[in-house]
mmCIF file of C-alpha atoms in Angstrom:
data_model
loop_
_atom_site.group_PDB
_atom_site.id
_atom_site.type_symbol
_atom_site.label_atom_id
_atom_site.label_comp_id
_atom_site.label_asym_id
_atom_site.label_seq_id
_atom_site.Cartn_x
_atom_site.Cartn_y
_atom_site.Cartn_z
ATOM 1 C CA MET A 1 -21.757 -16.546 -11.513
ATOM 2 C CA ILE A 2 -22.773 -14.368 -9.433
ATOM 3 C CA SER A 3 -25.831 -11.094 -10.600
ATOM 4 C CA VAL A 4 -23.951 -7.878 -10.982
ATOM 5 C CA THR A 5 -26.286 -6.869 -8.016
ATOM 6 C CA GLU A 6 -23.830 -9.179 -5.720
ATOM 7 C CA LEU A 7 -20.447 -7.543 -6.483
ATOM 8 C CA ARG A 8 -18.753 -5.116 -3.691
ATOM 9 C CA ASN A 9 -15.300 -3.770 -3.657
ATOM 10 C CA GLY A 10 -12.801 -6.621 -3.641
ATOM 11 C CA THR A 11 -15.055 -9.145 -5.560
ATOM 12 C CA LYS A 12 -13.125 -11.060 -7.913
ATOM 13 C CA VAL A 13 -14.529 -11.543 -11.289
ATOM 14 C CA GLU A 14 -13.723 -13.492 -14.592
ATOM 15 C CA MET A 15 -15.016 -11.468 -17.358
ATOM 16 C CA ASP A 16 -13.857 -10.616 -21.127
ATOM 17 C CA GLY A 17 -11.528 -13.194 -20.596
ATOM 18 C CA GLY A 18 -9.196 -11.448 -18.036
ATOM 19 C CA LEU A 19 -9.474 -11.753 -14.489
ATOM 20 C CA TRP A 20 -11.084 -8.649 -12.938
ATOM 21 C CA GLU A 21 -11.048 -6.669 -9.301
ATOM 22 C CA CYS A 22 -14.502 -4.714 -8.399
ATOM 23 C CA LEU A 23 -13.106 -1.222 -6.776
ATOM 24 C CA GLU A 24 -16.205 0.704 -7.409
ATOM 25 C CA TYR A 25 -19.448 -0.257 -7.844
ATOM 26 C CA SER A 26 -23.243 1.417 -7.494
ATOM 27 C CA HIS A 27 -26.403 0.571 -8.074
ATOM 28 C CA LEU A 28 -28.384 3.558 -10.529
ATOM 29 C CA LYS A 29 -32.445 2.998 -10.375
ATOM 30 C CA MET A 30 -33.250 4.811 -13.791
ATOM 31 C CA GLY A 31 -37.185 6.813 -13.770
ATOM 32 C CA ARG A 32 -37.705 4.674 -16.479
ATOM 33 C CA GLY A 33 -36.860 1.314 -18.249
ATOM 34 C CA GLY A 34 -34.773 -1.135 -15.604
ATOM 35 C CA ALA A 35 -31.399 -1.075 -12.745
ATOM 36 C CA LYS A 36 -28.369 -0.789 -13.821
ATOM 37 C CA VAL A 37 -24.872 -0.747 -12.685
ATOM 38 C CA VAL A 38 -22.333 0.868 -12.045
ATOM 39 C CA THR A 39 -19.072 0.299 -12.155
ATOM 40 C CA LYS A 40 -14.677 0.214 -12.215
ATOM 41 C CA PHE A 41 -12.944 -2.533 -12.537
ATOM 42 C CA ARG A 42 -8.696 -3.598 -12.348
ATOM 43 C CA ASN A 43 -7.787 -6.318 -14.697
ATOM 44 C CA MET A 44 -5.366 -8.506 -11.840
ATOM 45 C CA GLU A 45 -3.465 -9.157 -14.871
ATOM 46 C CA THR A 46 -2.247 -5.803 -16.506
ATOM 47 C CA GLY A 47 -3.999 -3.722 -13.823
ATOM 48 C CA SER A 48 -5.372 -1.763 -16.369
ATOM 49 C CA ILE A 49 -9.127 0.036 -14.827
ATOM 50 C CA VAL A 50 -12.058 0.083 -16.708
ATOM 51 C CA ASP A 51 -15.430 0.895 -16.517
ATOM 52 C CA ARG A 52 -18.038 -1.197 -16.863
ATOM 53 C CA THR A 53 -22.079 -0.177 -16.722
ATOM 54 C CA PHE A 54 -24.311 -3.706 -16.622
ATOM 55 C CA ASN A 55 -28.121 -4.476 -16.810
ATOM 56 C CA SER A 56 -28.684 -5.731 -12.446
ATOM 57 C CA GLY A 57 -29.880 -8.972 -14.709
ATOM 58 C CA GLU A 58 -26.540 -9.977 -15.906
ATOM 59 C CA LYS A 59 -24.268 -11.877 -14.516
ATOM 60 C CA LEU A 60 -20.672 -12.384 -14.195
ATOM 61 C CA GLN A 61 -18.641 -15.444 -13.626
ATOM 62 C CA ASP A 62 -16.836 -14.957 -9.747
ATOM 63 C CA ILE A 63 -13.913 -16.596 -9.211
ATOM 64 C CA TYR A 64 -11.439 -17.309 -6.408
ATOM 65 C CA VAL A 65 -7.958 -15.921 -5.260
ATOM 66 C CA GLU A 66 -5.794 -17.635 -2.973
ATOM 67 C CA GLY A 67 -3.736 -15.564 -0.618
ATOM 68 C CA LYS A 68 -0.609 -17.901 -0.055
ATOM 69 C CA LYS A 69 2.073 -17.265 2.558
ATOM 70 C CA MET A 70 5.832 -17.698 0.652
ATOM 71 C CA GLN A 71 8.855 -16.170 1.569
ATOM 72 C CA TYR A 72 11.359 -14.545 -1.372
ATOM 73 C CA LEU A 73 14.458 -16.662 -1.688
ATOM 74 C CA TYR A 74 17.085 -14.181 -4.341
ATOM 75 C CA PRO A 75 16.767 -12.380 -7.657
ATOM 76 C CA ASP A 76 17.451 -14.708 -11.081
ATOM 77 C CA GLY A 77 18.719 -12.135 -12.887
ATOM 78 C CA GLU A 78 15.227 -9.976 -13.839
ATOM 79 C CA ASP A 79 13.012 -12.293 -12.248
ATOM 80 C CA PHE A 80 13.140 -13.201 -8.199
ATOM 81 C CA VAL A 81 12.534 -16.772 -6.799
ATOM 82 C CA PHE A 82 9.819 -16.910 -3.780
ATOM 83 C CA MET A 83 9.465 -20.213 -2.176
ATOM 84 C CA ASP A 84 5.476 -21.733 -0.565
ATOM 85 C CA LEU A 85 5.802 -21.658 3.437
ATOM 86 C CA GLU A 86 4.279 -24.924 3.368
ATOM 87 C CA THR A 87 4.845 -26.697 0.707
ATOM 88 C CA PHE A 88 8.985 -25.458 0.441
ATOM 89 C CA ASP A 89 7.656 -26.262 -3.577
ATOM 90 C CA GLN A 90 9.387 -22.735 -5.474
ATOM 91 C CA ILE A 91 7.741 -20.537 -8.375
ATOM 92 C CA THR A 92 9.599 -17.327 -10.456
ATOM 93 C CA LEU A 93 8.101 -14.371 -10.651
ATOM 94 C CA ALA A 94 8.541 -12.006 -13.178
ATOM 95 C CA ARG A 95 9.724 -7.787 -12.557
ATOM 96 C CA ALA A 96 6.536 -6.299 -13.543
ATOM 97 C CA LEU A 97 4.397 -9.064 -11.770
ATOM 98 C CA VAL A 98 5.882 -7.932 -8.271
ATOM 99 C CA GLY A 99 6.246 -4.882 -9.318
ATOM 100 C CA ASP A 100 6.754 -1.569 -7.049
ATOM 101 C CA ALA A 101 7.069 -4.871 -4.266
ATOM 102 C CA ALA A 102 11.046 -5.113 -6.263
ATOM 103 C CA LYS A 103 12.529 -1.748 -3.339
ATOM 104 C CA PHE A 104 11.313 -2.708 -0.471
ATOM 105 C CA MET A 105 12.250 -6.793 0.054
ATOM 106 C CA LYS A 106 15.014 -8.068 0.814
ATOM 107 C CA GLU A 107 15.893 -11.030 1.384
ATOM 108 C CA ASN A 108 13.763 -13.904 3.562
ATOM 109 C CA THR A 109 11.408 -11.964 3.394
ATOM 110 C CA GLU A 110 7.574 -13.196 3.585
ATOM 111 C CA VAL A 111 5.582 -12.159 1.188
ATOM 112 C CA GLU A 112 1.326 -13.478 0.928
ATOM 113 C CA VAL A 113 0.714 -14.115 -3.913
ATOM 114 C CA ALA A 114 -2.218 -13.928 -5.140
ATOM 115 C CA MET A 115 -2.408 -17.286 -6.656
ATOM 116 C CA TYR A 116 -5.483 -18.567 -9.509
ATOM 117 C CA GLY A 117 -5.066 -21.984 -9.700
ATOM 118 C CA ASP A 118 -1.378 -22.394 -10.797
ATOM 119 C CA LYS A 119 -1.212 -19.105 -11.517
ATOM 120 C CA ALA A 120 0.577 -15.672 -9.135
ATOM 121 C CA LEU A 121 -1.770 -12.576 -9.083
ATOM 122 C CA ASN A 122 0.246 -10.288 -7.266
ATOM 123 C CA ILE A 123 2.428 -10.204 -4.437
ATOM 124 C CA THR A 124 1.905 -7.967 -1.653
ATOM 125 C CA LEU A 125 4.507 -6.667 0.758
ATOM 126 C CA PRO A 126 3.502 -6.632 5.637
ATOM 127 C CA ASN A 127 2.776 -3.215 5.794
ATOM 128 C CA GLN A 128 5.813 -2.465 7.433
ATOM 129 C CA VAL A 129 9.649 -4.039 6.945
ATOM 130 C CA VAL A 130 12.620 -2.923 8.543
ATOM 131 C CA LEU A 131 15.765 -2.229 6.101
ATOM 132 C CA LYS A 132 19.279 -0.873 6.448
ATOM 133 C CA ILE A 133 20.459 3.312 5.684
ATOM 134 C CA VAL A 134 23.131 1.554 3.638
ATOM 135 C CA GLU A 135 23.820 5.344 2.311
ATOM 136 C CA THR A 136 23.126 9.044 3.443
ATOM 137 C CA ASP A 137 24.606 12.824 4.683
ATOM 138 C CA PRO A 138 25.980 12.700 7.938
ATOM 139 C CA GLY A 139 24.060 14.367 11.097
ATOM 140 C CA VAL A 140 25.404 17.719 11.601
ATOM 141 C CA ARG A 141 24.732 19.005 15.396
ATOM 142 C CA GLY A 142 21.717 20.790 16.007
ATOM 143 C CA ASP A 143 19.785 18.537 13.979
ATOM 144 C CA THR A 144 16.380 17.919 15.661
ATOM 145 C CA VAL A 145 13.353 15.779 16.079
ATOM 146 C CA SER A 146 10.696 18.446 13.763
ATOM 147 C CA GLY A 147 13.710 19.465 11.489
ATOM 148 C CA GLY A 148 13.826 18.213 7.804
ATOM 149 C CA THR A 149 14.449 15.261 5.582
ATOM 150 C CA LYS A 150 17.238 14.236 3.749
ATOM 151 C CA PRO A 151 17.858 10.958 1.082
ATOM 152 C CA ALA A 152 18.514 7.567 2.489
ATOM 153 C CA LYS A 153 19.705 4.551 0.526
ATOM 154 C CA LEU A 154 18.079 1.013 2.185
ATOM 155 C CA GLU A 155 19.812 -1.709 1.688
ATOM 156 C CA THR A 156 17.296 -2.566 -1.218
ATOM 157 C CA GLY A 157 18.071 0.226 -3.214
ATOM 158 C CA ALA A 158 15.023 2.576 -2.530
ATOM 159 C CA THR A 159 15.519 5.816 -1.392
ATOM 160 C CA VAL A 160 13.406 7.259 1.502
ATOM 161 C CA GLN A 161 13.100 10.925 3.415
ATOM 162 C CA VAL A 162 14.273 10.582 7.144
ATOM 163 C CA PRO A 163 15.385 12.594 9.665
ATOM 164 C CA LEU A 164 18.114 14.443 9.690
ATOM 165 C CA PHE A 165 19.254 13.193 13.337
ATOM 166 C CA VAL A 166 19.177 9.095 11.019
ATOM 167 C CA GLU A 167 22.897 7.820 10.514
ATOM 168 C CA GLN A 168 24.688 5.648 7.953
ATOM 169 C CA ASP A 169 23.897 2.065 8.926
ATOM 170 C CA THR A 170 20.317 2.607 11.167
ATOM 171 C CA ASN A 171 18.200 -0.075 11.248
ATOM 172 C CA VAL A 172 14.914 1.786 9.422
ATOM 173 C CA LYS A 173 10.371 1.140 9.887
ATOM 174 C CA VAL A 174 9.234 1.838 6.371
ATOM 175 C CA ASP A 175 5.848 1.652 5.459
ATOM 176 C CA THR A 176 5.176 -0.098 2.261
ATOM 177 C CA ARG A 177 2.941 0.874 0.759
ATOM 178 C CA THR A 178 4.100 4.625 0.816
ATOM 179 C CA GLY A 179 7.805 3.934 0.775
ATOM 180 C CA GLN A 180 7.444 6.710 3.812
ATOM 181 C CA TYR A 181 10.426 6.497 6.683
ATOM 182 C CA LEU A 182 8.212 5.227 9.418
ATOM 183 C CA SER A 183 11.210 5.695 12.572
ATOM 184 C CA ARG A 184 14.019 3.582 13.764
ATOM 185 C CA ALA A 185 14.395 -0.492 14.947
#
């Protein structure tokens, strides 16, 4: 158990029958009465965000979330199959759990899966991935680095904006957090 005054950004707790991560907190000292802790929590299972206010003496159950290195193997219908790199056990995660990360995952990509006991909570991709452009308009003579952009479809099905000089079958680095083109690879 931890006191609400010990909450920090990223602290993970169990409350109201769910697993929550603290996004923001502030400690307010009232002129009269006790201090209050105003927080913002994100549900780690559903992604919903709630604001909560606690009295300074309240306690919450803290939890330990383990990050496991796993490798994405293949899609299985609407699900995705991952392999634990230490034990070689395979787990299947639903598309809802993987979320937008599916746009940048290709086979054999290493990811970090947040686990609470035997339950997977979410996945985190590397900050940058190298993907191949499978479809884009051809470049035109005179296109420069400082020119405009055009859409390009990647091998995973995602579409990113790339400079005009980038051609089809080129490997590019993409930022998985923002979905933006970084450079050619």
